Amino acid sequence: HRRRADGRGSYQTIRDGLRQLTAPRYRRLFNGLLATVDLRNDPVRTYEALLDFAPPSVDFLLPHGNWDTPPPGRSPGDGSAPYGDWLIEVFDRWYGAGVRETSIRLFDSILRLLLGRRPNREAVGLGPIAVVVVETNGRIEQGDSLKSTFEGATATPLHISRDPFDKALMLPQMAARQIGARALAPSCRECPVHRVCGGGHYAHRYRPGSGFLNPSVYCQDLYRLITHVHRALSADVDALKQATTSPAGSSDSPV
């Protein structure tokens, strides 16, 4: 889908480059793959195509979109969850494999949060954001994903020649991303999965007139995915509890 100016696809070139990167000489440099979800592609076939390169990790990214400019195939408010359904198919294939084929960061992060651990990425969870961007002109700005919302969304008055990075923490737009659930929309705080979802990616909450104090445009997708992962994890935990407390296996069990 990423075509050159003459209309030719770029996949063959990328594949050839990955074959060189994953050869023994350079394999140590290979950390993984990022893939933006495209609803036009079969989810399991997409995942298995990425597995051909034996990546240490894969991350499936939701396309940047918001309430003003919805992502492809997403009609906010219609009750559907096409991205959630797509990701669930990948999750079931990944989670149900007999061996751990790779790490999928989004799924690992959701499982981590469901088990009560601290968040470790921006897309889900309520962890503080500790990232700024230094532009080529020296300006200190917010993360560049916010450029998908409106002109000037990343701008701050700070410059690397005169301002320490810590000064960014005093800016209202940065402080809002450090205070966890207090920065979420009221409807998000009432949601049973908000500590896992975290309101979704900050850029995906934008709506003209109310700024970022909204649920994610992917709210239904995230809810469907998280509750599905929770059911799968709960079933395994229940099965483990039953196995470790059964009369046949509990008397000498160290668990």
PDB file of C-alpha atoms in Angstrom, residues 15-235:
ATOM      1  CA  ARG A  15      11.651  -7.520   2.200  1.00  0.00           C
ATOM      2  CA  ASP A  16      15.077  -7.619   0.543  1.00  0.00           C
ATOM      3  CA  GLY A  17      16.407  -5.144   3.101  1.00  0.00           C
ATOM      4  CA  LEU A  18      15.036  -7.215   5.973  1.00  0.00           C
ATOM      5  CA  ARG A  19      16.644 -10.348   4.565  1.00  0.00           C
ATOM      6  CA  GLN A  20      20.005  -8.595   4.710  1.00  0.00           C
ATOM      7  CA  LEU A  21      19.365  -7.226   8.200  1.00  0.00           C
ATOM      8  CA  THR A  22      18.370 -10.633   9.551  1.00  0.00           C
ATOM      9  CA  ALA A  23      21.355 -12.445   8.051  1.00  0.00           C
ATOM     10  CA  PRO A  24      23.872 -13.712  10.665  1.00  0.00           C
ATOM     11  CA  ARG A  25      26.250 -10.774  10.185  1.00  0.00           C
ATOM     12  CA  TYR A  26      23.679  -8.145  11.206  1.00  0.00           C
ATOM     13  CA  ARG A  27      21.073 -10.099  13.123  1.00  0.00           C
ATOM     14  CA  ARG A  28      22.190  -8.598  16.454  1.00  0.00           C
ATOM     15  CA  LEU A  29      21.009  -5.180  15.192  1.00  0.00           C
ATOM     16  CA  PHE A  30      17.467  -6.343  14.521  1.00  0.00           C
ATOM     17  CA  ASN A  31      15.070  -5.350  17.313  1.00  0.00           C
ATOM     18  CA  GLY A  32      11.712  -5.919  15.670  1.00  0.00           C
ATOM     19  CA  LEU A  33       9.021  -4.607  13.370  1.00  0.00           C
ATOM     20  CA  LEU A  34       6.363  -1.912  13.515  1.00  0.00           C
ATOM     21  CA  ALA A  35       3.201  -2.455  11.484  1.00  0.00           C
ATOM     22  CA  THR A  36       0.315  -0.026  11.143  1.00  0.00           C
ATOM     23  CA  VAL A  37      -3.004  -1.869  11.109  1.00  0.00           C
ATOM     24  CA  ASP A  38      -4.649  -1.854   7.680  1.00  0.00           C
ATOM     25  CA  LEU A  39      -8.161  -3.269   7.753  1.00  0.00           C
ATOM     26  CA  ARG A  40      -7.888  -4.270   4.087  1.00  0.00           C
ATOM     27  CA  ASN A  41      -5.377  -6.968   5.001  1.00  0.00           C
ATOM     28  CA  ASP A  42      -6.229 -10.280   6.651  1.00  0.00           C
ATOM     29  CA  PRO A  43      -4.976 -10.030  10.265  1.00  0.00           C
ATOM     30  CA  VAL A  44      -3.617 -13.566  10.662  1.00  0.00           C
ATOM     31  CA  ARG A  45      -1.966 -13.600   7.246  1.00  0.00           C
ATOM     32  CA  THR A  46      -0.391 -10.231   8.052  1.00  0.00           C
ATOM     33  CA  TYR A  47       0.957 -11.500  11.377  1.00  0.00           C
ATOM     34  CA  GLU A  48       2.315 -14.696   9.854  1.00  0.00           C
ATOM     35  CA  ALA A  49       3.964 -12.737   7.029  1.00  0.00           C
ATOM     36  CA  LEU A  50       5.820 -10.698   9.647  1.00  0.00           C
ATOM     37  CA  LEU A  51       6.780 -13.889  11.479  1.00  0.00           C
ATOM     38  CA  ASP A  52       8.666 -14.997   8.371  1.00  0.00           C
ATOM     39  CA  PHE A  53      11.421 -12.580   9.434  1.00  0.00           C
ATOM     40  CA  ALA A  54      11.600 -14.077  12.972  1.00  0.00           C
ATOM     41  CA  PRO A  55      11.340 -10.661  14.665  1.00  0.00           C
ATOM     42  CA  PRO A  56      12.186 -10.423  18.381  1.00  0.00           C
ATOM     43  CA  SER A  57       9.152  -8.157  18.713  1.00  0.00           C
ATOM     44  CA  VAL A  58       6.272  -6.791  16.673  1.00  0.00           C
ATOM     45  CA  ASP A  59       4.069  -3.833  17.417  1.00  0.00           C
ATOM     46  CA  PHE A  60       0.739  -3.231  15.730  1.00  0.00           C
ATOM     47  CA  LEU A  61       0.020   0.491  15.637  1.00  0.00           C
ATOM     48  CA  LEU A  62      -3.389   2.080  15.211  1.00  0.00           C
ATOM     49  CA  PRO A  63      -3.432   4.650  12.388  1.00  0.00           C
ATOM     50  CA  HIS A  64      -3.406   8.200  13.680  1.00  0.00           C
ATOM     51  CA  GLY A  65      -6.911   9.602  13.623  1.00  0.00           C
ATOM     52  CA  ASN A  66      -9.226  11.572  15.861  1.00  0.00           C
ATOM     53  CA  TRP A  67     -12.857  12.678  16.190  1.00  0.00           C
ATOM     54  CA  ASP A  68     -12.346  15.388  13.569  1.00  0.00           C
ATOM     55  CA  THR A  69     -10.494  13.136  11.110  1.00  0.00           C
ATOM     56  CA  PRO A  70     -11.461   9.511  11.839  1.00  0.00           C
ATOM     57  CA  PRO A  71      -9.058   6.732  10.829  1.00  0.00           C
ATOM     58  CA  PRO A  72      -9.814   4.635   7.723  1.00  0.00           C
ATOM     59  CA  GLY A  73     -12.815   2.355   8.128  1.00  0.00           C
ATOM     60  CA  ARG A  74     -13.796   3.882  11.460  1.00  0.00           C
ATOM     61  CA  SER A  75     -17.153   5.644  11.883  1.00  0.00           C
ATOM     62  CA  PRO A  76     -17.245   7.007  15.448  1.00  0.00           C
ATOM     63  CA  GLY A  77     -20.534   6.389  17.192  1.00  0.00           C
ATOM     64  CA  ASP A  78     -21.804   3.569  14.988  1.00  0.00           C
ATOM     65  CA  GLY A  79     -21.113   0.879  17.606  1.00  0.00           C
ATOM     66  CA  SER A  80     -18.621  -1.066  15.495  1.00  0.00           C
ATOM     67  CA  ALA A  81     -15.073  -1.975  16.488  1.00  0.00           C
ATOM     68  CA  PRO A  82     -13.277  -2.985  13.281  1.00  0.00           C
ATOM     69  CA  TYR A  83      -9.781  -2.408  14.670  1.00  0.00           C
ATOM     70  CA  GLY A  84     -10.597  -4.265  17.866  1.00  0.00           C
ATOM     71  CA  ASP A  85     -11.914  -7.214  15.865  1.00  0.00           C
ATOM     72  CA  TRP A  86      -8.816  -7.192  13.638  1.00  0.00           C
ATOM     73  CA  LEU A  87      -6.470  -7.193  16.613  1.00  0.00           C
ATOM     74  CA  ILE A  88      -8.454  -9.917  18.399  1.00  0.00           C
ATOM     75  CA  GLU A  89      -7.825 -12.282  15.496  1.00  0.00           C
ATOM     76  CA  VAL A  90      -4.086 -11.631  15.784  1.00  0.00           C
ATOM     77  CA  PHE A  91      -4.218 -11.990  19.569  1.00  0.00           C
ATOM     78  CA  ASP A  92      -5.963 -15.363  19.410  1.00  0.00           C
ATOM     79  CA  ARG A  93      -3.408 -16.641  16.890  1.00  0.00           C
ATOM     80  CA  TRP A  94      -0.480 -15.298  18.986  1.00  0.00           C
ATOM     81  CA  TYR A  95      -1.788 -16.260  22.435  1.00  0.00           C
ATOM     82  CA  GLY A  96      -2.922 -19.692  21.322  1.00  0.00           C
ATOM     83  CA  ALA A  97       0.382 -20.698  19.730  1.00  0.00           C
ATOM     84  CA  GLY A  98       2.151 -23.657  21.280  1.00  0.00           C
ATOM     85  CA  VAL A  99       5.347 -21.604  21.622  1.00  0.00           C
ATOM     86  CA  ARG A 100       6.071 -17.906  22.048  1.00  0.00           C
ATOM     87  CA  GLU A 101       6.867 -16.896  18.499  1.00  0.00           C
ATOM     88  CA  THR A 102       7.552 -13.241  19.237  1.00  0.00           C
ATOM     89  CA  SER A 103       6.624 -10.432  21.580  1.00  0.00           C
ATOM     90  CA  ILE A 104       3.709  -8.242  20.474  1.00  0.00           C
ATOM     91  CA  ARG A 105       4.128  -5.076  22.477  1.00  0.00           C
ATOM     92  CA  LEU A 106       0.485  -4.017  22.510  1.00  0.00           C
ATOM     93  CA  PHE A 107      -0.687  -7.395  23.796  1.00  0.00           C
ATOM     94  CA  ASP A 108       2.179  -7.731  26.257  1.00  0.00           C
ATOM     95  CA  SER A 109       1.345  -4.280  27.620  1.00  0.00           C
ATOM     96  CA  ILE A 110      -2.342  -5.108  28.075  1.00  0.00           C
ATOM     97  CA  LEU A 111      -1.510  -8.391  29.814  1.00  0.00           C
ATOM     98  CA  ARG A 112       1.003  -6.579  32.007  1.00  0.00           C
ATOM     99  CA  LEU A 113      -1.609  -4.023  33.073  1.00  0.00           C
ATOM    100  CA  LEU A 114      -4.292  -6.649  33.678  1.00  0.00           C
ATOM    101  CA  LEU A 115      -1.855  -8.381  36.038  1.00  0.00           C
ATOM    102  CA  GLY A 116      -1.422  -5.167  38.019  1.00  0.00           C
ATOM    103  CA  ARG A 117       2.003  -4.143  36.767  1.00  0.00           C
ATOM    104  CA  ARG A 118       3.114  -0.647  35.808  1.00  0.00           C
ATOM    105  CA  PRO A 119       2.475   0.697  32.308  1.00  0.00           C
ATOM    106  CA  ASN A 120       5.438   0.774  29.957  1.00  0.00           C
ATOM    107  CA  ARG A 121       4.203   2.434  26.757  1.00  0.00           C
ATOM    108  CA  GLU A 122       2.136   5.346  25.496  1.00  0.00           C
ATOM    109  CA  ALA A 123      -0.648   3.533  23.651  1.00  0.00           C
ATOM    110  CA  VAL A 124      -2.297   2.048  26.770  1.00  0.00           C
ATOM    111  CA  GLY A 125      -2.175   2.568  30.527  1.00  0.00           C
ATOM    112  CA  LEU A 126      -1.924   5.656  32.709  1.00  0.00           C
ATOM    113  CA  GLY A 127       1.841   6.046  32.901  1.00  0.00           C
ATOM    114  CA  PRO A 128       3.329   9.560  32.661  1.00  0.00           C
ATOM    115  CA  ILE A 129       4.772  10.571  29.315  1.00  0.00           C
ATOM    116  CA  ALA A 130       8.459  11.449  29.600  1.00  0.00           C
ATOM    117  CA  VAL A 131       9.262  12.342  25.992  1.00  0.00           C
ATOM    118  CA  VAL A 132       9.954  15.612  24.223  1.00  0.00           C
ATOM    119  CA  VAL A 133      11.135  16.223  20.674  1.00  0.00           C
ATOM    120  CA  VAL A 134      13.935  18.598  19.703  1.00  0.00           C
ATOM    121  CA  GLU A 135      13.227  19.948  16.240  1.00  0.00           C
ATOM    122  CA  THR A 136      16.010  20.823  13.805  1.00  0.00           C
ATOM    123  CA  ASN A 137      15.564  24.512  14.664  1.00  0.00           C
ATOM    124  CA  GLY A 138      16.213  23.768  18.347  1.00  0.00           C
ATOM    125  CA  ARG A 139      12.628  24.128  19.549  1.00  0.00           C
ATOM    126  CA  ILE A 140      11.486  21.729  22.264  1.00  0.00           C
ATOM    127  CA  GLU A 141       8.130  20.271  21.313  1.00  0.00           C
ATOM    128  CA  GLN A 142       5.693  17.579  22.349  1.00  0.00           C
ATOM    129  CA  GLY A 143       5.726  14.169  20.687  1.00  0.00           C
ATOM    130  CA  ASP A 144       5.287  14.458  16.951  1.00  0.00           C
ATOM    131  CA  SER A 145       2.262  12.135  16.854  1.00  0.00           C
ATOM    132  CA  LEU A 146       0.226  15.185  17.945  1.00  0.00           C
ATOM    133  CA  LYS A 147       0.907  16.734  14.539  1.00  0.00           C
ATOM    134  CA  SER A 148      -1.907  14.499  13.301  1.00  0.00           C
ATOM    135  CA  THR A 149      -4.452  16.589  15.251  1.00  0.00           C
ATOM    136  CA  PHE A 150      -4.109  20.271  14.287  1.00  0.00           C
ATOM    137  CA  GLU A 151      -1.527  22.798  13.147  1.00  0.00           C
ATOM    138  CA  GLY A 152       0.751  23.810  16.019  1.00  0.00           C
ATOM    139  CA  ALA A 153      -0.401  21.060  18.390  1.00  0.00           C
ATOM    140  CA  THR A 154       3.167  20.146  19.353  1.00  0.00           C
ATOM    141  CA  ALA A 155       4.475  23.703  19.833  1.00  0.00           C
ATOM    142  CA  THR A 156       5.888  25.013  23.114  1.00  0.00           C
ATOM    143  CA  PRO A 157       7.707  28.288  23.903  1.00  0.00           C
ATOM    144  CA  LEU A 158      10.858  26.380  24.862  1.00  0.00           C
ATOM    145  CA  HIS A 159      14.177  26.261  23.016  1.00  0.00           C
ATOM    146  CA  ILE A 160      17.175  24.042  23.678  1.00  0.00           C
ATOM    147  CA  SER A 161      19.555  27.033  23.712  1.00  0.00           C
ATOM    148  CA  ARG A 162      17.909  28.569  26.780  1.00  0.00           C
ATOM    149  CA  ASP A 163      15.601  26.056  28.461  1.00  0.00           C
ATOM    150  CA  PRO A 164      16.279  22.819  30.388  1.00  0.00           C
ATOM    151  CA  PHE A 165      14.140  19.826  29.464  1.00  0.00           C
ATOM    152  CA  ASP A 166      12.611  19.745  32.952  1.00  0.00           C
ATOM    153  CA  LYS A 167      10.958  23.090  32.251  1.00  0.00           C
ATOM    154  CA  ALA A 168       8.635  21.281  29.852  1.00  0.00           C
ATOM    155  CA  LEU A 169       7.018  19.587  32.860  1.00  0.00           C
ATOM    156  CA  MET A 170       5.664  22.988  33.952  1.00  0.00           C
ATOM    157  CA  LEU A 171       3.693  23.500  30.741  1.00  0.00           C
ATOM    158  CA  PRO A 172      -0.052  22.797  31.114  1.00  0.00           C
ATOM    159  CA  GLN A 173      -0.181  20.621  28.010  1.00  0.00           C
ATOM    160  CA  MET A 174       2.685  18.497  29.329  1.00  0.00           C
ATOM    161  CA  ALA A 175       1.380  18.397  32.914  1.00  0.00           C
ATOM    162  CA  ALA A 176      -1.912  16.984  31.628  1.00  0.00           C
ATOM    163  CA  ARG A 177      -0.010  13.930  30.441  1.00  0.00           C
ATOM    164  CA  GLN A 178       1.608  13.298  33.823  1.00  0.00           C
ATOM    165  CA  ILE A 179      -1.454  13.121  36.089  1.00  0.00           C
ATOM    166  CA  GLY A 180      -2.975   9.810  35.059  1.00  0.00           C
ATOM    167  CA  ALA A 181      -6.719   9.288  35.455  1.00  0.00           C
ATOM    168  CA  ARG A 182      -7.313  12.908  36.454  1.00  0.00           C
ATOM    169  CA  ALA A 183      -6.651  13.942  32.847  1.00  0.00           C
ATOM    170  CA  LEU A 184      -9.260  11.554  31.417  1.00  0.00           C
ATOM    171  CA  ALA A 185     -12.736  12.490  30.257  1.00  0.00           C
ATOM    172  CA  PRO A 186     -15.489  11.792  32.841  1.00  0.00           C
ATOM    173  CA  SER A 187     -16.894   8.949  30.744  1.00  0.00           C
ATOM    174  CA  CYS A 188     -13.443   7.343  30.676  1.00  0.00           C
ATOM    175  CA  ARG A 189     -13.035   7.509  34.452  1.00  0.00           C
ATOM    176  CA  GLU A 190     -16.344   5.661  34.831  1.00  0.00           C
ATOM    177  CA  CYS A 191     -15.259   2.869  32.474  1.00  0.00           C
ATOM    178  CA  PRO A 192     -14.206  -0.406  34.157  1.00  0.00           C
ATOM    179  CA  VAL A 193     -11.134  -0.804  31.933  1.00  0.00           C
ATOM    180  CA  HIS A 194      -9.812   2.766  32.107  1.00  0.00           C
ATOM    181  CA  ARG A 195      -6.690   1.840  34.077  1.00  0.00           C
ATOM    182  CA  VAL A 196      -5.710  -0.576  31.311  1.00  0.00           C
ATOM    183  CA  CYS A 197      -6.907   1.496  28.371  1.00  0.00           C
ATOM    184  CA  GLY A 198      -5.620   4.757  29.843  1.00  0.00           C
ATOM    185  CA  GLY A 199      -7.889   6.668  27.481  1.00  0.00           C
ATOM    186  CA  GLY A 200      -5.920   5.369  24.520  1.00  0.00           C
ATOM    187  CA  HIS A 201      -3.222   7.263  22.648  1.00  0.00           C
ATOM    188  CA  TYR A 202      -3.376  10.966  23.501  1.00  0.00           C
ATOM    189  CA  ALA A 203      -3.486  12.077  19.864  1.00  0.00           C
ATOM    190  CA  HIS A 204      -6.521   9.889  19.198  1.00  0.00           C
ATOM    191  CA  ARG A 205      -8.653  11.781  21.765  1.00  0.00           C
ATOM    192  CA  TYR A 206      -8.681  15.119  19.963  1.00  0.00           C
ATOM    193  CA  ARG A 207     -11.980  16.784  19.089  1.00  0.00           C
ATOM    194  CA  PRO A 208     -12.322  20.444  18.008  1.00  0.00           C
ATOM    195  CA  GLY A 209     -13.871  22.479  20.804  1.00  0.00           C
ATOM    196  CA  SER A 210     -12.963  20.126  23.655  1.00  0.00           C
ATOM    197  CA  GLY A 211      -9.351  19.410  22.826  1.00  0.00           C
ATOM    198  CA  PHE A 212      -8.036  16.148  24.278  1.00  0.00           C
ATOM    199  CA  LEU A 213     -10.589  15.748  27.082  1.00  0.00           C
ATOM    200  CA  ASN A 214     -12.426  12.997  25.220  1.00  0.00           C
ATOM    201  CA  PRO A 215     -12.363   9.223  24.934  1.00  0.00           C
ATOM    202  CA  SER A 216     -10.179   7.829  22.182  1.00  0.00           C
ATOM    203  CA  VAL A 217     -11.708   7.674  18.732  1.00  0.00           C
ATOM    204  CA  TYR A 218     -10.793   3.974  19.132  1.00  0.00           C
ATOM    205  CA  CYS A 219     -12.738   3.669  22.415  1.00  0.00           C
ATOM    206  CA  GLN A 220     -14.939   0.785  21.279  1.00  0.00           C
ATOM    207  CA  ASP A 221     -12.028  -1.004  19.638  1.00  0.00           C
ATOM    208  CA  LEU A 222      -9.886  -0.780  22.768  1.00  0.00           C
ATOM    209  CA  TYR A 223     -12.742  -1.876  25.027  1.00  0.00           C
ATOM    210  CA  ARG A 224     -13.468  -4.900  22.860  1.00  0.00           C
ATOM    211  CA  LEU A 225      -9.798  -5.907  22.670  1.00  0.00           C
ATOM    212  CA  ILE A 226      -9.066  -5.411  26.387  1.00  0.00           C
ATOM    213  CA  THR A 227     -12.141  -7.309  27.566  1.00  0.00           C
ATOM    214  CA  HIS A 228     -11.311 -10.142  25.159  1.00  0.00           C
ATOM    215  CA  VAL A 229      -7.736 -10.357  26.463  1.00  0.00           C
ATOM    216  CA  HIS A 230      -9.086 -10.260  30.028  1.00  0.00           C
ATOM    217  CA  ARG A 231     -11.380 -13.211  29.366  1.00  0.00           C
ATOM    218  CA  ALA A 232      -8.542 -15.247  27.872  1.00  0.00           C
ATOM    219  CA  LEU A 233      -6.225 -14.452  30.768  1.00  0.00           C
ATOM    220  CA  SER A 234      -8.926 -15.126  33.376  1.00  0.00           C
ATOM    221  CA  ALA A 235      -9.696 -18.507  31.845  1.00  0.00           C
TER     222      ALA A 235
END
